[in-house]
mmCIF file with all atom_site columns, C-alpha atoms in Angstrom:
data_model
loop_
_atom_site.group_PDB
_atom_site.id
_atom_site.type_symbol
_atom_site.label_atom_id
_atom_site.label_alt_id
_atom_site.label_comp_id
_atom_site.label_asym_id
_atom_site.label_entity_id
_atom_site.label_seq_id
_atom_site.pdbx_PDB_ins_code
_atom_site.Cartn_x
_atom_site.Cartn_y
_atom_site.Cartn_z
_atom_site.occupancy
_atom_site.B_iso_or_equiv
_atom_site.pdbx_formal_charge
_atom_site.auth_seq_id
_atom_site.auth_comp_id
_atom_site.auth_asym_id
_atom_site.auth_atom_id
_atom_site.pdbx_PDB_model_num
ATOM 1   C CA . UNK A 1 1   ? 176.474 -87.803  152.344 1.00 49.00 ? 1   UNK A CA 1
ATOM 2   C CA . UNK A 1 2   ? 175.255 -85.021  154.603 1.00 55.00 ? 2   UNK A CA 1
ATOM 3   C CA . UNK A 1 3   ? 178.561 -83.356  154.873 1.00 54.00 ? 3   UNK A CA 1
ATOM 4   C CA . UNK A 1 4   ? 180.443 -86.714  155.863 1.00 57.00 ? 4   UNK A CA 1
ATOM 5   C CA . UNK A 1 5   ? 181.893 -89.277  154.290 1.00 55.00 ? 5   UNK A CA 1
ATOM 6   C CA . UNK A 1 6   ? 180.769 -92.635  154.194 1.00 57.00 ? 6   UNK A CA 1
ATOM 7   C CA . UNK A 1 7   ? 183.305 -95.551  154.848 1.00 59.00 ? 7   UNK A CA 1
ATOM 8   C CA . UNK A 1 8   ? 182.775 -98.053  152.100 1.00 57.00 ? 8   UNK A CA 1
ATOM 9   C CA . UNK A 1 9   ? 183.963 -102.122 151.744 1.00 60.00 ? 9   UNK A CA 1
ATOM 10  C CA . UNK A 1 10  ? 185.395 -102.753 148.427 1.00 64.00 ? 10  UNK A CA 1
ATOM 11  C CA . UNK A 1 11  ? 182.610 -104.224 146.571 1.00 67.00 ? 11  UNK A CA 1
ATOM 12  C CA . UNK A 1 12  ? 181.855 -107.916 146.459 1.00 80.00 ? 12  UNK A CA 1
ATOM 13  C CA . UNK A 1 13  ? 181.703 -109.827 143.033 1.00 85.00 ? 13  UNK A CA 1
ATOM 14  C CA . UNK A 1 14  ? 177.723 -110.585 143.214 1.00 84.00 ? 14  UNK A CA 1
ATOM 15  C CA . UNK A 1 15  ? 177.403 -106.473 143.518 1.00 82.00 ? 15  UNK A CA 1
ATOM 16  C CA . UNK A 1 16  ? 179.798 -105.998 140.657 1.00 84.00 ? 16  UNK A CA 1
ATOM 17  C CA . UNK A 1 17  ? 177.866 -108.471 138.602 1.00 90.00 ? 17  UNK A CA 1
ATOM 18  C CA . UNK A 1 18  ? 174.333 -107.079 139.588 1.00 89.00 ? 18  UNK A CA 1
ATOM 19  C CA . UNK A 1 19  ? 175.711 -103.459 138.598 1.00 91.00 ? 19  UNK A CA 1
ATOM 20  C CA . UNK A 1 20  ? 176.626 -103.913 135.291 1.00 91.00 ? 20  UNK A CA 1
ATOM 21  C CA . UNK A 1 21  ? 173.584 -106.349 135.000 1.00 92.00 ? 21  UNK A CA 1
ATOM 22  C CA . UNK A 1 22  ? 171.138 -103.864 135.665 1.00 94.00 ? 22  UNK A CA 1
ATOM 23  C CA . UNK A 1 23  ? 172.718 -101.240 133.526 1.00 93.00 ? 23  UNK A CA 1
ATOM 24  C CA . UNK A 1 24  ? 172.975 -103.314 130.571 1.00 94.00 ? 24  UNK A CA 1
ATOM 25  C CA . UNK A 1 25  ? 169.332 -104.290 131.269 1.00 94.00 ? 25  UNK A CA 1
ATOM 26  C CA . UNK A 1 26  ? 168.230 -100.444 131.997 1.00 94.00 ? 26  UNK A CA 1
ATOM 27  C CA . UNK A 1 27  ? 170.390 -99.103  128.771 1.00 94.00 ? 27  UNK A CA 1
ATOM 28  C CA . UNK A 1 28  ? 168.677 -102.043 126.672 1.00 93.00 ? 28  UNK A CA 1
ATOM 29  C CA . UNK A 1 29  ? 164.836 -101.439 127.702 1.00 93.00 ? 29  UNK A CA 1
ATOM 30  C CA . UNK A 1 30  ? 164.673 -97.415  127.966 1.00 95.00 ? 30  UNK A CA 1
ATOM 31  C CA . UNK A 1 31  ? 167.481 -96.938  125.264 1.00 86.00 ? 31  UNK A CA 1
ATOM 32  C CA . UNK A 1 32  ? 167.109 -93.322  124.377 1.00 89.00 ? 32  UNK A CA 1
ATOM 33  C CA . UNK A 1 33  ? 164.321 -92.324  127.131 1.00 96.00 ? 33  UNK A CA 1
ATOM 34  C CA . UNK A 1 34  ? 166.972 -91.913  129.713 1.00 97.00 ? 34  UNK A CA 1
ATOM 35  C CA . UNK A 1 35  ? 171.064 -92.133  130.774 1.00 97.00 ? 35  UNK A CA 1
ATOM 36  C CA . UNK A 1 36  ? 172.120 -94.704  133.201 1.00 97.00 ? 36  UNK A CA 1
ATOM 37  C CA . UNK A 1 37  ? 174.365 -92.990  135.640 1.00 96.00 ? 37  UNK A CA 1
ATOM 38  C CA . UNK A 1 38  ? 176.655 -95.918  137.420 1.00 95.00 ? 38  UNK A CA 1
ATOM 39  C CA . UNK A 1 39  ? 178.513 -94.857  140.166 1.00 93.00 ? 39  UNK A CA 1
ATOM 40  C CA . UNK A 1 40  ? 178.828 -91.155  139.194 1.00 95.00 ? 40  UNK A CA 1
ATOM 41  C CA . UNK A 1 41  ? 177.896 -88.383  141.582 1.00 96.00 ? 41  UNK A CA 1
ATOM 42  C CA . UNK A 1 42  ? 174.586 -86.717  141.824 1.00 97.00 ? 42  UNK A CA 1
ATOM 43  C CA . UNK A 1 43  ? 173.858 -83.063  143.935 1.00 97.00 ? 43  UNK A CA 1
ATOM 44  C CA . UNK A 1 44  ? 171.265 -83.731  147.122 1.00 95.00 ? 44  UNK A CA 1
ATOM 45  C CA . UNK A 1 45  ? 172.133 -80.350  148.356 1.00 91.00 ? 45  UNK A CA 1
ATOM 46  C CA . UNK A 1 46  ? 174.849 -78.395  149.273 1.00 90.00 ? 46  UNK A CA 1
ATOM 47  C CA . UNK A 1 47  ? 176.219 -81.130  151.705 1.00 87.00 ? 47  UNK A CA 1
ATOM 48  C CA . UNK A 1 48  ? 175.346 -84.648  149.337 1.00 90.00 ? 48  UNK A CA 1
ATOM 49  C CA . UNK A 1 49  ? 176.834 -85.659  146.703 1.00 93.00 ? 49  UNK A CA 1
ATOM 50  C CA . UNK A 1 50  ? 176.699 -89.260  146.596 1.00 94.00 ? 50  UNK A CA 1
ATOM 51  C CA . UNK A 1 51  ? 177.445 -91.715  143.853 1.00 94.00 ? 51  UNK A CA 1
ATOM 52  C CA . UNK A 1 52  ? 174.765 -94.258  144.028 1.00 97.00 ? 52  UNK A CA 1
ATOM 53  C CA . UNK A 1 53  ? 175.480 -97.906  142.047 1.00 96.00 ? 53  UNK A CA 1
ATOM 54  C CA . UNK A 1 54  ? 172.897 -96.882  139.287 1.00 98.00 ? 54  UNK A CA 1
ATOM 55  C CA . UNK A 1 55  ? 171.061 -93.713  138.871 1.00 98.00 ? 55  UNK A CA 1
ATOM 56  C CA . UNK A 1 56  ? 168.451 -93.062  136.116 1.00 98.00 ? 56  UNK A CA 1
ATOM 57  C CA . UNK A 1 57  ? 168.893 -89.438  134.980 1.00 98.00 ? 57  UNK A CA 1
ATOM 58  C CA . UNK A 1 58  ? 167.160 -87.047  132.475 1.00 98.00 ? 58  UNK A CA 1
ATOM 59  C CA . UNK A 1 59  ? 168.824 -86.705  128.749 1.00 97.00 ? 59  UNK A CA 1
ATOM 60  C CA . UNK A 1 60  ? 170.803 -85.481  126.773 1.00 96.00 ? 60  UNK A CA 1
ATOM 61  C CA . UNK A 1 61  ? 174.039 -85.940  128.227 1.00 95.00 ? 61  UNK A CA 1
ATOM 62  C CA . UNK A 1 62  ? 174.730 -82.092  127.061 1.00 96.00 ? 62  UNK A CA 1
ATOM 63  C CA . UNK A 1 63  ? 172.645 -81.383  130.229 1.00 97.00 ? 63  UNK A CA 1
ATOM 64  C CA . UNK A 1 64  ? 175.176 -82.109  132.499 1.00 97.00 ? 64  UNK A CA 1
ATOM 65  C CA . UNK A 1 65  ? 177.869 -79.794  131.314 1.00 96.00 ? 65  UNK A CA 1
ATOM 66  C CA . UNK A 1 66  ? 178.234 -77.458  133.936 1.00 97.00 ? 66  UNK A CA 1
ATOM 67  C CA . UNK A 1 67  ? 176.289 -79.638  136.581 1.00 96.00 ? 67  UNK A CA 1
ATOM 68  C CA . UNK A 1 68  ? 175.984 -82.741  137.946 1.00 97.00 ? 68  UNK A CA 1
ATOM 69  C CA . UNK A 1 69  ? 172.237 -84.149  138.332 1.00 98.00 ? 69  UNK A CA 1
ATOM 70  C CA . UNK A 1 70  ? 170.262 -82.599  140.718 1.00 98.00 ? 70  UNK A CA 1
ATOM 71  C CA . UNK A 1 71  ? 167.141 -84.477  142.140 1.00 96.00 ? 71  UNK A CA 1
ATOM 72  C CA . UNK A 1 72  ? 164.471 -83.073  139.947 1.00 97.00 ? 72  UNK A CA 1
ATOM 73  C CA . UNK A 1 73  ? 166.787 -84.766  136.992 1.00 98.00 ? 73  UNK A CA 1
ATOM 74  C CA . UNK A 1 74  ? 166.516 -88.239  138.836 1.00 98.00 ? 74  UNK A CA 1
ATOM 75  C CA . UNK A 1 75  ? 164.090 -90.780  138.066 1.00 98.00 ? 75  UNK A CA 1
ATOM 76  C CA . UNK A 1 76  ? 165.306 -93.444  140.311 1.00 98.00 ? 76  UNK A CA 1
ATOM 77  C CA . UNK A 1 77  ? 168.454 -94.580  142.275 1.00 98.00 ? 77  UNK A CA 1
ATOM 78  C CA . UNK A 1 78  ? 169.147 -98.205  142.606 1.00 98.00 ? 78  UNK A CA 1
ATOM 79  C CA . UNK A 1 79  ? 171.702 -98.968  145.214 1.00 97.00 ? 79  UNK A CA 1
ATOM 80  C CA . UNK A 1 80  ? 173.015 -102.914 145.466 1.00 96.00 ? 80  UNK A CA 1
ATOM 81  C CA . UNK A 1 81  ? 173.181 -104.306 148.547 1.00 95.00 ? 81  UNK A CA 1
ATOM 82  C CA . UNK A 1 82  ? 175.561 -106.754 149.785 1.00 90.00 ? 82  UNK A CA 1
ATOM 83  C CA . UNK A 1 83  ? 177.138 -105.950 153.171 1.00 89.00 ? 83  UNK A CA 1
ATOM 84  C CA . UNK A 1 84  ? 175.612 -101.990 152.428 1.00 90.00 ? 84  UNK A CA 1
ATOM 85  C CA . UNK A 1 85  ? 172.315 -102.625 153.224 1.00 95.00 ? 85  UNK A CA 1
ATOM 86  C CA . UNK A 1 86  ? 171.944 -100.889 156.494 1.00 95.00 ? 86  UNK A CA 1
ATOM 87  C CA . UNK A 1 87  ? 173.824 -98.087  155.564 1.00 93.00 ? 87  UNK A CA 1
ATOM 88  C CA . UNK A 1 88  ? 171.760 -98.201  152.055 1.00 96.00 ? 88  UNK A CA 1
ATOM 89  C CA . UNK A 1 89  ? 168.143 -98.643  153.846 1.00 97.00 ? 89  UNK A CA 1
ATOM 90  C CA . UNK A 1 90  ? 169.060 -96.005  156.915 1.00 94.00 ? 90  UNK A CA 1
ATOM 91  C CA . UNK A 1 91  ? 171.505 -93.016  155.738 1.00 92.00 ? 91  UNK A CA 1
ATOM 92  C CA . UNK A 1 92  ? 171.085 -93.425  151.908 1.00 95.00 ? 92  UNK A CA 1
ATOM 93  C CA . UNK A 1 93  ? 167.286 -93.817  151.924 1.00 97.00 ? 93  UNK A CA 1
ATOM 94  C CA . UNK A 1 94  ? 166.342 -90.478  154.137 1.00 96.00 ? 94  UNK A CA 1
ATOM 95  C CA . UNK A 1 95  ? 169.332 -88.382  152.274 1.00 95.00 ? 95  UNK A CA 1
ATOM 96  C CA . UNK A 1 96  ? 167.534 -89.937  149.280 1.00 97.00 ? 96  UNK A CA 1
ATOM 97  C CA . UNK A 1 97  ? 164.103 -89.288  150.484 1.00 97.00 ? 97  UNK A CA 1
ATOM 98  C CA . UNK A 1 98  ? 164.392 -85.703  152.187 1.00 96.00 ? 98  UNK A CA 1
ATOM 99  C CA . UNK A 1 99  ? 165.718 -84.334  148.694 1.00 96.00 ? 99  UNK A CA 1
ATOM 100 C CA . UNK A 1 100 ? 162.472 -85.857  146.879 1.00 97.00 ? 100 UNK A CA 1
ATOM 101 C CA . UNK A 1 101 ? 163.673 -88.571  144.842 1.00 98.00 ? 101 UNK A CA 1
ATOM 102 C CA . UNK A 1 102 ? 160.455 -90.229  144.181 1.00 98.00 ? 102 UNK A CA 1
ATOM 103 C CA . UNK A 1 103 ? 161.849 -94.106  143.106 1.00 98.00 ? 103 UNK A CA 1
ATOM 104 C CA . UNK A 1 104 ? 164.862 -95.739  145.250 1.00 98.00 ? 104 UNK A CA 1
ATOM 105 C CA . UNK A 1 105 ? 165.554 -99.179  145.540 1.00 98.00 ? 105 UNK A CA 1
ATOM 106 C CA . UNK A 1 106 ? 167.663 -101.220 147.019 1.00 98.00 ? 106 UNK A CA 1
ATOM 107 C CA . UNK A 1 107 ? 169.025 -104.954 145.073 1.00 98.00 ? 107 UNK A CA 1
ATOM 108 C CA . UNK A 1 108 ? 170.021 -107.311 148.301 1.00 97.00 ? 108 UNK A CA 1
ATOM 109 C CA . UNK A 1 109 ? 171.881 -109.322 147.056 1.00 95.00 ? 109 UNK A CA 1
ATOM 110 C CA . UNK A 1 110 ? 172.006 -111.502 149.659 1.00 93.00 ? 110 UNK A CA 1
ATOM 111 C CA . UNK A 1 111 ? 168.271 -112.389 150.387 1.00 95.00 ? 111 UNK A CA 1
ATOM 112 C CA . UNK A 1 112 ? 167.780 -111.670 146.426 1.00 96.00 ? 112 UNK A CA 1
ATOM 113 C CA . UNK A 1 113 ? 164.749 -109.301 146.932 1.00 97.00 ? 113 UNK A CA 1
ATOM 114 C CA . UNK A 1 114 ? 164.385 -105.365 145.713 1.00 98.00 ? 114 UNK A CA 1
ATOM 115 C CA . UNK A 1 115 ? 163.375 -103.402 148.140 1.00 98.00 ? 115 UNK A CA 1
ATOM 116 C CA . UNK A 1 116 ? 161.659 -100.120 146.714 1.00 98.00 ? 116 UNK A CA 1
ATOM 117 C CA . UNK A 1 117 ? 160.833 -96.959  148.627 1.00 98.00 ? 117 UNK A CA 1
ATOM 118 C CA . UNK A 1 118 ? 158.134 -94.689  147.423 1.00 98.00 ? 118 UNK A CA 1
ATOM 119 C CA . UNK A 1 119 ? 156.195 -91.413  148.713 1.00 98.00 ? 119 UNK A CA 1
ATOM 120 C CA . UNK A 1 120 ? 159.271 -89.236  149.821 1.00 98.00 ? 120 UNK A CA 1
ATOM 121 C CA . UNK A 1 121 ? 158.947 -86.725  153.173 1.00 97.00 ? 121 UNK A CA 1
ATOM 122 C CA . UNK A 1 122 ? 161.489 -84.919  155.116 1.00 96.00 ? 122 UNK A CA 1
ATOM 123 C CA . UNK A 1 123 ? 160.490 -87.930  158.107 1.00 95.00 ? 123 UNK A CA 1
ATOM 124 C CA . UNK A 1 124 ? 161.982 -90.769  155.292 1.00 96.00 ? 124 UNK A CA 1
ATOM 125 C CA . UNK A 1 125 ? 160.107 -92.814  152.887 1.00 98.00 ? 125 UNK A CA 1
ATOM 126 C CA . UNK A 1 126 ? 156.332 -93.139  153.527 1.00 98.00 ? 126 UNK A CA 1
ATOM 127 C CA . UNK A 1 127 ? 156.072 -96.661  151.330 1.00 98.00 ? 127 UNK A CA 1
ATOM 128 C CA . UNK A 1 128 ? 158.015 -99.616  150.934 1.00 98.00 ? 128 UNK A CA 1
ATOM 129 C CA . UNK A 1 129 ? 157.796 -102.567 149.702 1.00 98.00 ? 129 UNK A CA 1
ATOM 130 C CA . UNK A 1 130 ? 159.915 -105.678 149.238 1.00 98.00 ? 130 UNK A CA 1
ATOM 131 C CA . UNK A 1 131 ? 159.765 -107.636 146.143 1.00 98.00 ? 131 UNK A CA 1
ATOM 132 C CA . UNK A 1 132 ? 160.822 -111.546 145.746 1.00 98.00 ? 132 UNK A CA 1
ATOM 133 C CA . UNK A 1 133 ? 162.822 -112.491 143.122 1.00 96.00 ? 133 UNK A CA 1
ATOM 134 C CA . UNK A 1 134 ? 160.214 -113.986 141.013 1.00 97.00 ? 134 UNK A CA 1
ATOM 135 C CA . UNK A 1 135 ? 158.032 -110.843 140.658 1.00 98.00 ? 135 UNK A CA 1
ATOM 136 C CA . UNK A 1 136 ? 158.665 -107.415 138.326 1.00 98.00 ? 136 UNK A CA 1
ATOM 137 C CA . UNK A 1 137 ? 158.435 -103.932 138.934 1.00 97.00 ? 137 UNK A CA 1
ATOM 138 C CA . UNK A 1 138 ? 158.071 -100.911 137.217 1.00 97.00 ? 138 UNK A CA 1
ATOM 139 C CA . UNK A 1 139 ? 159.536 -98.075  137.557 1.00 97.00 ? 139 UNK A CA 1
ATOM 140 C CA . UNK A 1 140 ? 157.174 -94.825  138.241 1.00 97.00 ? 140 UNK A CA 1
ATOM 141 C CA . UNK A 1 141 ? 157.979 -92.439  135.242 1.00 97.00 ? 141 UNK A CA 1
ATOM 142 C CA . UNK A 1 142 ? 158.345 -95.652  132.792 1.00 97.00 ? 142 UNK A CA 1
ATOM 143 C CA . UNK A 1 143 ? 154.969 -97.534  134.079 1.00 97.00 ? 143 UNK A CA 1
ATOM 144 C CA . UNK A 1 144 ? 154.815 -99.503  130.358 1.00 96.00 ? 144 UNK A CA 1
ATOM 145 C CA . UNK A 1 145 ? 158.548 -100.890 131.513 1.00 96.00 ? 145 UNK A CA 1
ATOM 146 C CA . UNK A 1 146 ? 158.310 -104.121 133.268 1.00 96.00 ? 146 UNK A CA 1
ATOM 147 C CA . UNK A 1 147 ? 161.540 -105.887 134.974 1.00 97.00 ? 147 UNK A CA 1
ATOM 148 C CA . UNK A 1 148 ? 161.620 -108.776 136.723 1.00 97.00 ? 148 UNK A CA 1
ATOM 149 C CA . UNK A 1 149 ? 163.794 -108.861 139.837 1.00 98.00 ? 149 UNK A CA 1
ATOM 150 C CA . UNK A 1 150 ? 165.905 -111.949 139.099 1.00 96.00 ? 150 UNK A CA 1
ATOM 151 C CA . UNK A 1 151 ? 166.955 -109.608 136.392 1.00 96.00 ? 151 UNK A CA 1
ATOM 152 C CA . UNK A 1 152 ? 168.991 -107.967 138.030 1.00 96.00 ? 152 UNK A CA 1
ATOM 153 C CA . UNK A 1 153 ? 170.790 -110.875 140.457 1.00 95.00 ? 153 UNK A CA 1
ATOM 154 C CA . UNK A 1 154 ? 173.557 -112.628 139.484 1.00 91.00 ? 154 UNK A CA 1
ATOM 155 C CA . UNK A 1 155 ? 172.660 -116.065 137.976 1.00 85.00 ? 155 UNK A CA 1
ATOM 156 C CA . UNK A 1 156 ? 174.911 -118.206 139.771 1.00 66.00 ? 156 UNK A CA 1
ATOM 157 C CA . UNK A 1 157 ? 173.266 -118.392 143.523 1.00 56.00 ? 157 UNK A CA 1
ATOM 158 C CA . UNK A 1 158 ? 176.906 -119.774 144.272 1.00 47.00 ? 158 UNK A CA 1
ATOM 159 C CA . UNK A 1 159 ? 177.758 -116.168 144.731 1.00 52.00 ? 159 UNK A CA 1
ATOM 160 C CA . UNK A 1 160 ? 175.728 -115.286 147.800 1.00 48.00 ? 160 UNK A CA 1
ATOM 161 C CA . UNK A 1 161 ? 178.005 -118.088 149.652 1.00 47.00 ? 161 UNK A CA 1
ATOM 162 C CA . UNK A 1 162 ? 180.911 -116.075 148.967 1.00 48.00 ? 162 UNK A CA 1
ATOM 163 C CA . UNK A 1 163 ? 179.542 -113.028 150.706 1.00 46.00 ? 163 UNK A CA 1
#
């Protein structure tokens, strides 16, 4: 990311479950409309390349033969949260938002909330806004899609005490 690389934890089981939740839940809702990317790289620029937990990238998969996706092939970047979030909100988000994807969120999986960042600059992300469990959200190029954020959590709230 930026021309370093980023130290990561081995993931946690609540952001293993919420991973393959939300791309069973993405895959079943947009079907042919999209591919969901999980954990594959994507080209910022010359010095990012990062692999965010789900990605939501233009089809066909022929697309991507001699490239990986570039931001103007991203819809929107989820990245799950468990002991990432700073790095997710701080490094991730203005990499994200300097190289104009328009949708990122972030799944905490600790505080169970989605926090989405909207209206990209080169300063960061001009909007966000932090959604509760109980409500949905759309994302921007799929505004007839409606997911609700406990969607994407791991059922079993047993998990956040093994964090």
């Amino acid at each position: 990311m930026e021309g370093q690389v980023i130290r990561m934890a081995a993931k946690g089981i609540a952001h293993v479950i919420a991973g393959k939740q939300i791309q069973k839940l993405l895959e079943n809702l947009l079907a042919e409309k999209v591919l969901v990317w999980t954990q594959d790289p994507i080209r910022l620029n010359n010095y990012s390349e990062p692999e965010p937990d789900i990605a939501l990238v233009m089809p066909p998969l022929e697309r991507y033969l001699d490239h990986h996706p570039i931001a103007s092939e991203v819809y929107l970047i989820i990245e799950v949260a468990d002991t990432t979030f700073r790095i997710d909100r701080d490094k991730k988000a203005k990499a994200y938002s300097r190289s104009g994807i328009a949708d990122y969120c972030i799944l905490d999986v600790v505080d169970r909330q989605l926090h989405v960042f909207r209206e990209p600059s080169e300063a960061g992300y001009q909007n966000e806004i932090i959604f509760s469990e109980t409500e949905s959200i759309s994302p921007l190029v799929f505004p007839d899609v409606s997911v609700i954020v406990s969607q994407m959590l791991p059922k079993n709230k047993a998990l956040k005490e093994r964090l």
